[in-house]
Amino acid sequence: GEDVEQSLFLSVREGDSSVINCTYTDSSSTYLYWYKQEPGAGLQLLTYIFSNMDMKQDQRLTVLLNKKDKHLSLRIADTQTGDSAIYFCAESLNRDDKIIFGKGTRLHILP
Amino acid sequence: GAVVSQHPSWVICKSGTSVKIECRSLDFQATTMFWYRQFPKQSLMLMATSNEGSKATYEQGVEKDKFLINHASLTLSTLTVTSAHPEDSSFYICSARDPQSAGGPSDTQYFGPGTRLTVL
């Protein structure tokens, strides 16, 4: 079945890069997403990648996809205090399908 | 980007009462909306898919008589938790699919801010 796994907690110093990792089980997934959830708020789509891509960069965000290992990562360069949030990795089989979420990684920024 | 609102943002109710949560797409028409439930330190669990003008599709293990969903218009879906009990206390989040969204996958889902339900 579909499953998305990610570590629950990451602590990074301000100004360093944050790397959040995720693994998924369904090799048929077409879309892979990263969502950000700030305290008490809903989810914000940060970025996404199609399964036929290896990398996608958007300003401070870099997404790497290793389809063979079913591994997805999100790198946040020059991490700021405003990046403190929970980051959810997610997948869907196609654009019309439901989105399956991981449990989220809480990113804590150290001064 | 597209905006989805939820009302109320939080609600406290007595056990046995029913609670209605609204989800609205403010600047687009959403033929499909989704209802999720999130427990503390847990992921979002999809409860049901709500299609305008038709019955909702519930995920396995979700009681449709307990969680009533109505999607009466292209901008509004409601979730009613009937005869709520303390175990129904959770964070309920809706999302709406915007078929016209640009810059992302077609049919990108936009999420509401969530409703925290506490049942005493």
Coordinates of N, CA and C in Angstrom, one line a residue:
Chain A
G1 N 0.8 -1.2 0.0 CA 0.0 0.0 0.0 C 0.9 1.3 0.0
E2 N 0.2 2.4 0.0 CA 0.9 3.6 0.0 C 1.4 4.0 1.4
D3 N 2.6 4.4 1.5 CA 3.1 4.9 2.7 C 4.2 5.9 2.5
V4 N 4.3 6.9 3.4 CA 5.3 7.9 3.3 C 5.9 8.1 4.6
E5 N 7.3 8.0 4.7 CA 8.0 8.0 6.0 C 8.9 9.2 6.0
Q6 N 9.0 9.8 7.1 CA 10.0 10.9 7.3 C 10.3 11.0 8.8
S7 N 11.5 11.5 9.1 CA 11.9 11.7 10.4 C 11.0 12.8 11.1
L8 N 10.8 12.7 12.4 CA 9.9 13.6 13.0 C 10.5 14.9 13.4
F9 N 11.8 15.0 13.5 CA 12.4 16.2 14.1 C 13.7 16.5 13.5
L10 N 14.0 17.8 13.3 CA 15.3 18.2 12.8 C 15.6 19.6 13.4
S11 N 16.8 19.7 13.9 CA 17.3 20.9 14.5 C 18.4 21.5 13.7
V12 N 18.4 22.8 13.3 CA 19.4 23.4 12.5 C 19.7 24.8 13.0
R13 N 21.0 25.2 12.8 CA 21.3 26.5 13.2 C 20.9 27.5 12.1
E14 N 20.5 28.7 12.6 CA 20.2 29.7 11.6 C 21.3 30.0 10.7
G15 N 21.0 30.1 9.4 CA 22.1 30.3 8.4 C 22.6 29.1 7.7
D16 N 22.4 27.9 8.4 CA 22.9 26.7 7.8 C 21.8 26.2 6.9
S17 N 22.2 25.1 6.2 CA 21.2 24.4 5.3 C 20.4 23.4 6.1
S18 N 19.2 23.2 5.8 CA 18.3 22.2 6.4 C 18.0 21.1 5.3
V19 N 18.2 19.9 5.6 CA 17.8 18.8 4.7 C 16.8 17.9 5.3
I20 N 15.7 17.8 4.7 CA 14.6 17.0 5.3 C 14.4 15.8 4.3
N21 N 14.4 14.6 4.8 CA 14.4 13.4 4.0 C 13.0 12.7 4.1
C22 N 12.7 12.0 3.0 CA 11.4 11.3 3.0 C 11.6 10.1 2.1
T23 N 11.0 9.0 2.5 CA 10.9 7.8 1.6 C 9.4 7.4 1.4
Y24 N 9.2 6.9 0.2 CA 7.8 6.5 -0.1 C 7.8 5.1 -0.7
T25 N 6.7 4.5 -0.7 CA 6.7 3.0 -1.1 C 6.1 2.8 -2.4
D26 N 5.2 3.7 -2.9 CA 4.5 3.5 -4.1 C 5.3 4.0 -5.3
S27 N 5.9 3.1 -6.1 CA 6.8 3.5 -7.2 C 5.9 4.1 -8.3
S28 N 4.6 4.0 -8.3 CA 3.7 4.6 -9.3 C 3.4 6.0 -9.1
S29 N 3.9 6.6 -8.0 CA 3.6 8.0 -7.6 C 4.1 8.9 -8.8
T30 N 3.3 9.7 -9.2 CA 3.6 10.7 -10.2 C 4.0 12.0 -9.7
Y31 N 3.3 12.5 -8.7 CA 3.6 13.8 -8.1 C 4.1 13.6 -6.7
L32 N 5.2 14.3 -6.3 CA 5.7 14.3 -5.0 C 5.8 15.7 -4.5
Y33 N 5.3 16.0 -3.3 CA 5.1 17.3 -2.8 C 5.8 17.6 -1.5
W34 N 6.1 18.8 -1.2 CA 6.5 19.3 0.1 C 5.5 20.4 0.5
Y35 N 4.9 20.2 1.7 CA 4.0 21.1 2.3 C 4.6 21.7 3.6
K36 N 4.3 22.9 3.9 CA 4.7 23.5 5.1 C 3.5 23.9 6.0
Q37 N 3.6 23.6 7.3 CA 2.5 23.9 8.2 C 3.1 24.7 9.3
E38 N 2.6 25.9 9.5 CA 3.1 26.7 10.6 C 2.1 26.5 11.7
P39 N 2.4 26.8 13.0 CA 1.6 26.5 14.1 C 0.2 27.0 14.0
G40 N -0.8 26.1 14.2 CA -2.2 26.5 14.2 C -2.7 26.9 12.8
A41 N -2.0 26.6 11.8 CA -2.4 27.0 10.4 C -2.5 25.7 9.5
G42 N -3.1 26.0 8.3 CA -3.3 24.9 7.4 C -2.0 24.7 6.6
L43 N -2.1 23.9 5.6 CA -0.9 23.5 4.9 C -0.7 24.4 3.7
Q44 N 0.6 24.7 3.4 CA 1.0 25.5 2.3 C 1.8 24.7 1.4
L45 N 1.5 24.6 0.1 CA 2.3 23.9 -0.8 C 3.6 24.7 -1.1
L46 N 4.7 24.1 -0.8 CA 6.0 24.7 -1.0 C 6.5 24.5 -2.4
T47 N 6.5 23.2 -2.7 CA 7.0 22.9 -4.0 C 6.6 21.4 -4.3
Y48 N 6.8 21.1 -5.6 CA 6.4 19.7 -6.0 C 7.4 19.3 -7.1
I49 N 7.4 18.0 -7.4 CA 8.3 17.5 -8.4 C 7.6 16.4 -9.1
F50 N 7.7 16.3 -10.4 CA 7.1 15.2 -11.2 C 8.1 14.0 -11.0
S51 N 7.6 12.8 -11.2 CA 8.4 11.6 -11.0 C 9.5 11.4 -12.1
N52 N 9.3 12.1 -13.2 CA 10.3 12.0 -14.2 C 11.5 13.1 -14.1
M53 N 11.5 13.8 -13.0 CA 12.5 14.8 -12.7 C 13.4 14.3 -11.6
D54 N 14.7 14.7 -11.7 CA 15.6 14.4 -10.6 C 15.8 15.5 -9.6
M55 N 15.6 16.7 -10.1 CA 15.9 17.8 -9.2 C 15.0 19.0 -9.6
K56 N 14.7 19.8 -8.6 CA 14.0 21.0 -8.9 C 14.4 22.1 -7.9
Q57 N 14.8 23.3 -8.4 CA 15.2 24.3 -7.5 C 14.3 25.5 -7.6
D58 N 14.0 26.1 -6.5 CA 13.1 27.3 -6.5 C 13.6 28.2 -5.4
Q59 N 14.4 29.1 -5.7 CA 15.0 30.1 -4.8 C 15.8 29.3 -3.7
R60 N 15.4 29.4 -2.5 CA 16.2 28.7 -1.4 C 15.9 27.2 -1.3
L61 N 14.9 26.7 -2.1 CA 14.5 25.3 -1.9 C 15.0 24.5 -3.1
T62 N 15.6 23.3 -2.7 CA 16.0 22.4 -3.7 C 15.4 21.0 -3.4
V63 N 14.7 20.4 -4.3 CA 14.1 19.1 -4.2 C 14.9 18.1 -5.0
L64 N 15.3 17.0 -4.3 CA 16.0 16.0 -5.0 C 15.2 14.7 -5.0
L65 N 15.1 14.0 -6.1 CA 14.3 12.8 -6.2 C 15.2 11.7 -6.7
N66 N 15.3 10.6 -5.9 CA 15.9 9.4 -6.3 C 14.8 8.3 -6.5
K67 N 14.4 8.2 -7.7 CA 13.2 7.3 -8.0 C 13.6 5.9 -7.7
K68 N 14.8 5.5 -8.0 CA 15.2 4.1 -7.8 C 15.1 3.7 -6.3
D69 N 15.5 4.6 -5.4 CA 15.5 4.3 -4.0 C 14.2 4.9 -3.4
K70 N 13.3 5.5 -4.2 CA 12.1 6.1 -3.7 C 12.4 7.0 -2.5
H71 N 13.3 7.9 -2.7 CA 13.8 8.9 -1.7 C 13.6 10.3 -2.2
L72 N 13.0 11.1 -1.4 CA 12.8 12.5 -1.8 C 13.4 13.4 -0.7
S73 N 14.1 14.5 -1.0 CA 14.6 15.3 0.0 C 14.3 16.8 -0.3
L74 N 14.2 17.6 0.7 CA 14.0 19.0 0.6 C 15.2 19.7 1.3
R75 N 15.9 20.5 0.5 CA 17.0 21.3 1.1 C 16.6 22.8 1.2
I76 N 16.7 23.4 2.3 CA 16.4 24.8 2.5 C 17.8 25.5 2.8
A77 N 18.2 26.3 1.9 CA 19.4 27.0 2.0 C 19.3 28.2 3.0
D78 N 20.3 28.5 3.7 CA 20.3 29.7 4.5 C 19.1 29.8 5.4
T79 N 18.9 28.7 6.2 CA 17.7 28.6 7.0 C 17.5 29.8 7.9
Q80 N 16.2 30.3 7.9 CA 15.8 31.4 8.7 C 14.9 31.0 9.8
T81 N 14.7 31.9 10.8 CA 13.7 31.6 11.9 C 12.3 31.4 11.3
G82 N 12.0 32.1 10.2 CA 10.7 32.0 9.6 C 10.4 30.6 9.0
D83 N 11.5 29.8 8.9 CA 11.4 28.5 8.3 C 10.9 27.5 9.3
S84 N 10.9 27.9 10.6 CA 10.4 27.0 11.6 C 9.0 26.6 11.4
A85 N 8.8 25.3 11.2 CA 7.4 24.8 10.9 C 7.5 23.3 10.8
I86 N 6.4 22.7 10.5 CA 6.4 21.2 10.2 C 6.3 21.1 8.7
Y87 N 7.2 20.2 8.2 CA 7.2 20.0 6.7 C 6.7 18.6 6.4
F88 N 5.7 18.5 5.5 CA 5.1 17.3 5.2 C 5.6 16.9 3.8
C89 N 6.0 15.7 3.7 CA 6.3 15.0 2.4 C 5.0 14.4 2.0
A90 N 4.7 14.4 0.7 CA 3.4 13.8 0.2 C 3.5 13.3 -1.2
E91 N 2.7 12.4 -1.5 CA 2.7 11.8 -2.9 C 1.3 11.6 -3.4
S92 N 1.1 11.6 -4.7 CA -0.1 11.2 -5.3 C 0.2 10.4 -6.6
L93 N -0.7 9.5 -6.9 CA -0.5 8.7 -8.1 C -0.6 9.5 -9.4
N94 N -1.6 10.4 -9.4 CA -1.8 11.2 -10.5 C -2.5 12.5 -10.0
R95 N -2.7 13.4 -10.9 CA -3.2 14.7 -10.6 C -4.6 14.7 -10.0
D96 N -5.4 13.6 -10.3 CA -6.7 13.5 -9.8 C -6.8 12.7 -8.5
D97 N -5.7 12.1 -8.1 CA -5.8 11.1 -7.0 C -5.6 11.8 -5.7
K98 N -6.0 11.1 -4.6 CA -5.8 11.6 -3.3 C -4.3 11.8 -3.0
I99 N -4.0 12.6 -2.0 CA -2.6 12.9 -1.6 C -2.4 12.1 -0.3
I100 N -1.3 11.4 -0.3 CA -0.9 10.7 0.9 C 0.2 11.4 1.6
F101 N 0.1 11.7 2.9 CA 1.0 12.5 3.6 C 1.9 11.7 4.5
G102 N 3.1 12.1 4.7 CA 3.9 11.6 5.8 C 3.5 12.2 7.1
K103 N 4.2 11.9 8.2 CA 3.8 12.4 9.5 C 4.4 13.8 9.8
G104 N 5.2 14.2 8.9 CA 5.8 15.6 9.1 C 7.0 15.6 9.9
T105 N 7.9 16.5 9.5 CA 9.2 16.8 10.2 C 9.1 18.2 10.8
R106 N 9.3 18.2 12.1 CA 9.3 19.5 12.8 C 10.7 20.1 12.7
L107 N 10.8 21.2 12.0 CA 12.1 21.9 11.9 C 12.3 23.0 12.9
H108 N 13.3 22.8 13.7 CA 13.6 23.8 14.8 C 14.8 24.5 14.5
I109 N 14.8 25.8 14.6 CA 15.9 26.7 14.2 C 16.6 27.1 15.5
L110 N 17.9 26.9 15.6 CA 18.7 27.3 16.7 C 19.4 28.7 16.4
P111 N 19.4 29.5 17.4 CA 20.0 30.9 17.1 C 21.5 30.8 16.8
Chain B
G1 N -2.1 33.3 -4.4 CA -2.7 32.0 -4.7 C -4.1 31.9 -4.3
A2 N -4.7 30.8 -4.5 CA -6.1 30.6 -4.2 C -6.2 30.5 -2.6
V3 N -7.4 30.9 -2.1 CA -7.6 31.0 -0.7 C -8.8 30.1 -0.3
V4 N -8.6 29.3 0.7 CA -9.6 28.5 1.3 C -9.8 28.8 2.7
S5 N -11.1 29.1 3.1 CA -11.3 29.4 4.5 C -12.1 28.3 5.2
Q6 N -12.0 28.3 6.5 CA -12.8 27.4 7.3 C -13.4 28.1 8.5
H7 N -14.6 27.7 8.8 CA -15.3 28.3 10.0 C -16.0 27.3 10.7
P8 N -15.9 27.3 12.0 CA -15.1 28.1 12.9 C -13.6 27.7 12.9
S9 N -12.8 28.5 13.4 CA -11.4 28.1 13.6 C -11.2 27.2 14.7
W10 N -12.0 27.3 15.7 CA -12.0 26.4 16.8 C -13.4 26.3 17.4
V11 N -13.7 25.2 18.0 CA -15.0 25.0 18.6 C -14.9 24.0 19.8
I12 N -15.6 24.3 20.9 CA -15.7 23.4 22.0 C -17.1 23.1 22.2
C13 N -17.4 21.8 22.4 CA -18.8 21.4 22.5 C -18.9 20.3 23.5
K14 N -20.1 20.1 24.0 CA -20.4 19.0 24.9 C -20.6 17.7 24.2
S15 N -20.3 16.6 24.9 CA -20.4 15.3 24.3 C -21.9 15.0 23.9
G16 N -22.1 14.5 22.8 CA -23.5 14.2 22.3 C -24.1 15.2 21.4
T17 N -23.5 16.4 21.3 CA -23.9 17.4 20.4 C -23.3 17.3 19.0
S18 N -23.9 18.0 18.0 CA -23.4 17.9 16.7 C -22.7 19.3 16.3
V19 N -21.7 19.2 15.6 CA -20.9 20.4 15.2 C -20.7 20.4 13.7
K20 N -21.0 21.6 13.1 CA -20.8 21.8 11.7 C -19.6 22.7 11.4
I21 N -18.8 22.2 10.5 CA -17.6 23.0 10.1 C -17.8 23.3 8.6
E22 N -17.5 24.6 8.2 CA -17.6 25.0 6.9 C -16.3 25.2 6.2
C23 N -16.2 24.8 4.9 CA -15.0 25.0 4.1 C -15.4 25.8 2.9
R24 N -14.8 26.9 2.6 CA -15.2 27.7 1.5 C -14.0 28.0 0.6
S25 N -14.1 28.0 -0.7 CA -13.1 28.4 -1.6 C -13.5 29.9 -2.0
L26 N -12.6 30.8 -1.7 CA -13.0 32.2 -1.7 C -12.9 32.8 -3.1
D27 N -11.9 32.4 -3.9 CA -11.7 33.0 -5.2 C -11.7 32.0 -6.4
F28 N -12.2 30.9 -6.2 CA -12.3 29.9 -7.3 C -13.4 28.9 -7.0
Q29 N -13.8 28.3 -8.0 CA -14.9 27.3 -7.9 C -14.2 25.9 -7.8
A30 N -14.6 25.2 -6.7 CA -14.0 23.9 -6.4 C -15.0 22.8 -6.6
T31 N -14.9 22.0 -7.6 CA -15.8 20.9 -7.8 C -15.5 19.8 -6.8
T32 N -14.3 19.8 -6.4 CA -13.9 18.7 -5.4 C -13.2 19.3 -4.2
M33 N -13.7 18.9 -3.0 CA -13.1 19.3 -1.8 C -12.7 18.1 -1.0
F34 N -11.7 18.2 -0.1 CA -11.3 17.0 0.7 C -11.4 17.4 2.2
W35 N -11.7 16.4 3.0 CA -11.7 16.6 4.4 C -10.6 15.7 5.0
Y36 N -9.8 16.3 5.9 CA -8.7 15.6 6.5 C -8.9 15.7 8.0
R37 N -8.3 14.8 8.7 CA -8.2 14.9 10.2 C -6.8 14.7 10.6
Q38 N -6.4 15.5 11.6 CA -5.0 15.5 12.0 C -4.9 15.4 13.5
F39 N -4.3 14.3 14.0 CA -4.1 14.1 15.4 C -2.7 14.8 15.8
P40 N -2.5 15.1 17.0 CA -1.2 15.7 17.4 C 0.0 14.8 17.0
K41 N 0.9 15.5 16.4 CA 2.2 14.9 15.9 C 1.9 13.7 14.9
Q42 N 0.8 13.8 14.3 CA 0.5 12.8 13.3 C 0.3 13.5 11.9
S43 N 0.2 12.7 10.9 CA -0.1 13.2 9.6 C -1.5 13.5 9.4
L44 N -1.8 14.1 8.2 CA -3.2 14.3 7.9 C -3.7 13.0 7.3
M45 N -4.9 12.6 7.8 CA -5.6 11.4 7.4 C -6.8 11.8 6.5
L46 N -6.8 11.4 5.3 CA -7.9 11.8 4.5 C -9.2 11.0 5.0
M47 N -10.3 11.8 5.2 CA -11.5 11.2 5.7 C -12.4 11.0 4.5
A48 N -12.6 12.0 3.6 CA -13.5 11.8 2.5 C -13.3 12.8 1.4
T49 N -13.7 12.5 0.3 CA -13.7 13.4 -0.9 C -15.1 13.8 -1.2
S50 N -15.2 15.1 -1.3 CA -16.5 15.8 -1.4 C -16.7 16.3 -2.8
N51 N -17.7 15.8 -3.6 CA -17.9 16.3 -4.9 C -19.2 17.1 -5.0
E52 N -19.1 18.2 -5.6 CA -20.3 19.1 -5.7 C -21.4 18.4 -6.4
G53 N -22.6 18.4 -5.7 CA -23.8 17.8 -6.3 C -23.9 16.4 -6.2
S54 N -23.0 15.7 -5.6 CA -23.1 14.2 -5.4 C -22.6 13.8 -4.1
K55 N -22.8 12.5 -3.8 CA -22.5 12.0 -2.5 C -20.9 12.0 -2.3
A56 N -20.5 12.2 -1.0 CA -19.1 12.1 -0.7 C -18.6 10.7 -0.8
T57 N -17.3 10.6 -1.1 CA -16.7 9.3 -1.1 C -15.8 9.2 0.2
Y58 N -16.1 8.2 1.0 CA -15.5 8.1 2.3 C -14.3 7.1 2.3
E59 N -13.2 7.4 3.0 CA -12.1 6.4 3.1 C -12.5 5.3 4.0
Q60 N -11.8 4.2 3.8 CA -12.1 3.0 4.6 C -11.9 3.4 6.1
G61 N -12.9 2.9 6.9 CA -12.8 3.1 8.4 C -13.4 4.4 8.8
V62 N -13.9 5.3 7.9 CA -14.5 6.5 8.3 C -16.0 6.3 8.3
E63 N -16.7 6.6 9.4 CA -18.2 6.4 9.4 C -18.9 7.5 8.8
K64 N -19.6 7.2 7.7 CA -20.3 8.3 6.9 C -21.5 8.8 7.7
D65 N -22.1 8.0 8.6 CA -23.2 8.5 9.3 C -22.7 9.4 10.5
K66 N -21.5 9.3 10.8 CA -20.9 10.0 11.9 C -20.4 11.4 11.4
F67 N -19.8 11.3 10.2 CA -19.2 12.5 9.6 C -20.0 12.8 8.3
L68 N -21.0 13.7 8.4 CA -21.8 14.0 7.3 C -21.2 15.1 6.5
I69 N -21.1 14.9 5.2 CA -20.5 15.9 4.3 C -21.5 16.3 3.3
N70 N -21.6 17.6 3.1 CA -22.5 18.2 2.1 C -21.7 19.2 1.3
H71 N -21.8 19.0 0.0 CA -21.1 19.9 -0.9 C -22.1 20.5 -1.9
A72 N -22.9 21.5 -1.3 CA -24.1 22.0 -2.0 C -23.8 23.0 -3.1
S73 N -22.6 23.6 -3.1 CA -22.3 24.6 -4.1 C -20.8 24.5 -4.5
L74 N -20.4 25.2 -5.5 CA -19.0 25.1 -6.0 C -18.0 25.8 -5.1
T75 N -18.5 26.5 -4.0 CA -17.6 27.2 -3.1 C -17.8 26.8 -1.7
L76 N -18.6 25.8 -1.4 CA -18.9 25.5 0.0 C -19.1 24.0 0.2
S77 N -18.3 23.5 1.2 CA -18.5 22.1 1.6 C -18.6 22.1 3.1
T78 N -19.5 21.3 3.7 CA -19.6 21.3 5.2 C -19.4 19.9 5.7
L79 N -18.8 19.8 6.9 CA -18.6 18.6 7.6 C -19.3 18.7 8.9
T80 N -20.3 17.8 9.1 CA -21.0 17.8 10.4 C -20.6 16.6 11.2
V81 N -20.0 16.8 12.4 CA -19.7 15.7 13.3 C -20.9 15.5 14.1
T82 N -21.6 14.4 13.9 CA -22.8 14.1 14.7 C -22.5 13.4 16.0
S83 N -23.3 13.7 17.0 CA -23.2 13.1 18.3 C -21.7 13.0 18.7
A84 N -21.1 14.1 18.8 CA -19.6 14.1 19.0 C -19.3 13.6 20.4
H85 N -18.1 12.9 20.4 CA -17.6 12.3 21.7 C -16.1 12.8 21.8
P86 N -15.6 12.7 23.0 CA -14.2 13.2 23.2 C -13.2 12.6 22.2
E87 N -13.4 11.4 21.8 CA -12.4 10.8 20.8 C -12.5 11.5 19.4
D88 N -13.5 12.3 19.2 CA -13.6 13.0 18.0 C -12.8 14.3 18.0
S89 N -12.3 14.7 19.2 CA -11.5 15.9 19.3 C -10.3 15.7 18.4
S90 N -10.1 16.7 17.6 CA -9.0 16.7 16.6 C -8.9 18.0 15.8
F91 N -8.0 18.1 14.9 CA -7.8 19.2 14.0 C -8.4 18.8 12.7
Y92 N -9.4 19.4 12.2 CA -10.0 19.1 10.9 C -9.6 20.1 9.9
I93 N -9.1 19.6 8.8 CA -8.6 20.5 7.7 C -9.3 20.1 6.4
C94 N -9.7 21.1 5.7 CA -10.3 20.9 4.4 C -9.3 21.4 3.3
S95 N -9.5 20.8 2.1 CA -8.7 21.4 1.0 C -9.7 21.4 -0.2
A96 N -9.4 22.3 -1.1 CA -10.2 22.4 -2.3 C -9.3 22.4 -3.5
R97 N -9.8 21.7 -4.5 CA -9.1 21.5 -5.7 C -9.4 22.7 -6.7
D98 N -8.4 23.4 -7.2 CA -8.6 24.4 -8.1 C -8.2 23.9 -9.5
P99 N -9.1 23.6 -10.4 CA -8.7 23.1 -11.7 C -8.1 24.1 -12.6
Q100 N -8.1 25.3 -12.2 CA -7.5 26.3 -13.1 C -6.2 26.9 -12.5
S101 N -5.7 26.2 -11.5 CA -4.5 26.7 -10.8 C -3.3 26.7 -11.8
A102 N -2.5 27.8 -11.7 CA -1.3 27.9 -12.5 C -0.1 27.8 -11.6
G103 N 1.0 27.4 -12.2 CA 2.2 27.3 -11.5 C 2.4 26.1 -10.7
G104 N 1.5 25.2 -10.7 CA 1.6 23.9 -10.0 C 1.0 22.8 -10.8
P105 N 0.9 21.6 -10.2 CA 0.3 20.6 -10.9 C -1.2 21.0 -11.1
S106 N -1.7 20.6 -12.3 CA -3.1 20.8 -12.5 C -3.9 20.3 -11.4
D107 N -5.0 21.0 -11.0 CA -5.8 20.5 -9.9 C -5.1 20.5 -8.6
T108 N -4.3 21.5 -8.4 CA -3.6 21.7 -7.1 C -4.6 21.9 -6.0
Q109 N -4.4 21.2 -4.9 CA -5.2 21.4 -3.7 C -4.7 22.5 -2.9
Y110 N -5.7 23.3 -2.4 CA -5.3 24.4 -1.5 C -6.0 24.1 -0.2
F111 N -5.3 24.3 0.9 CA -5.7 23.9 2.2 C -6.3 25.1 3.0
G112 N -7.3 24.8 3.8 CA -7.8 25.7 4.7 C -7.0 25.8 6.0
P113 N -7.2 26.7 6.9 CA -6.4 26.9 8.1 C -6.7 25.9 9.1
G114 N -7.8 25.1 9.0 CA -8.1 24.1 10.0 C -9.1 24.5 11.0
T115 N -9.8 23.6 11.6 CA -10.7 23.8 12.7 C -10.3 22.9 13.8
R116 N -10.1 23.4 15.0 CA -9.8 22.6 16.1 C -11.1 22.3 16.9
L117 N -11.4 21.0 17.0 CA -12.6 20.6 17.7 C -12.2 20.0 19.0
T118 N -12.8 20.5 20.1 CA -12.6 19.9 21.4 C -14.0 19.4 21.9
V119 N -14.1 18.2 22.2 CA -15.4 17.7 22.7 C -15.2 17.3 24.2
L120 N -16.0 18.0 25.1 CA -15.8 17.8 26.5 C -16.6 16.5 27.0

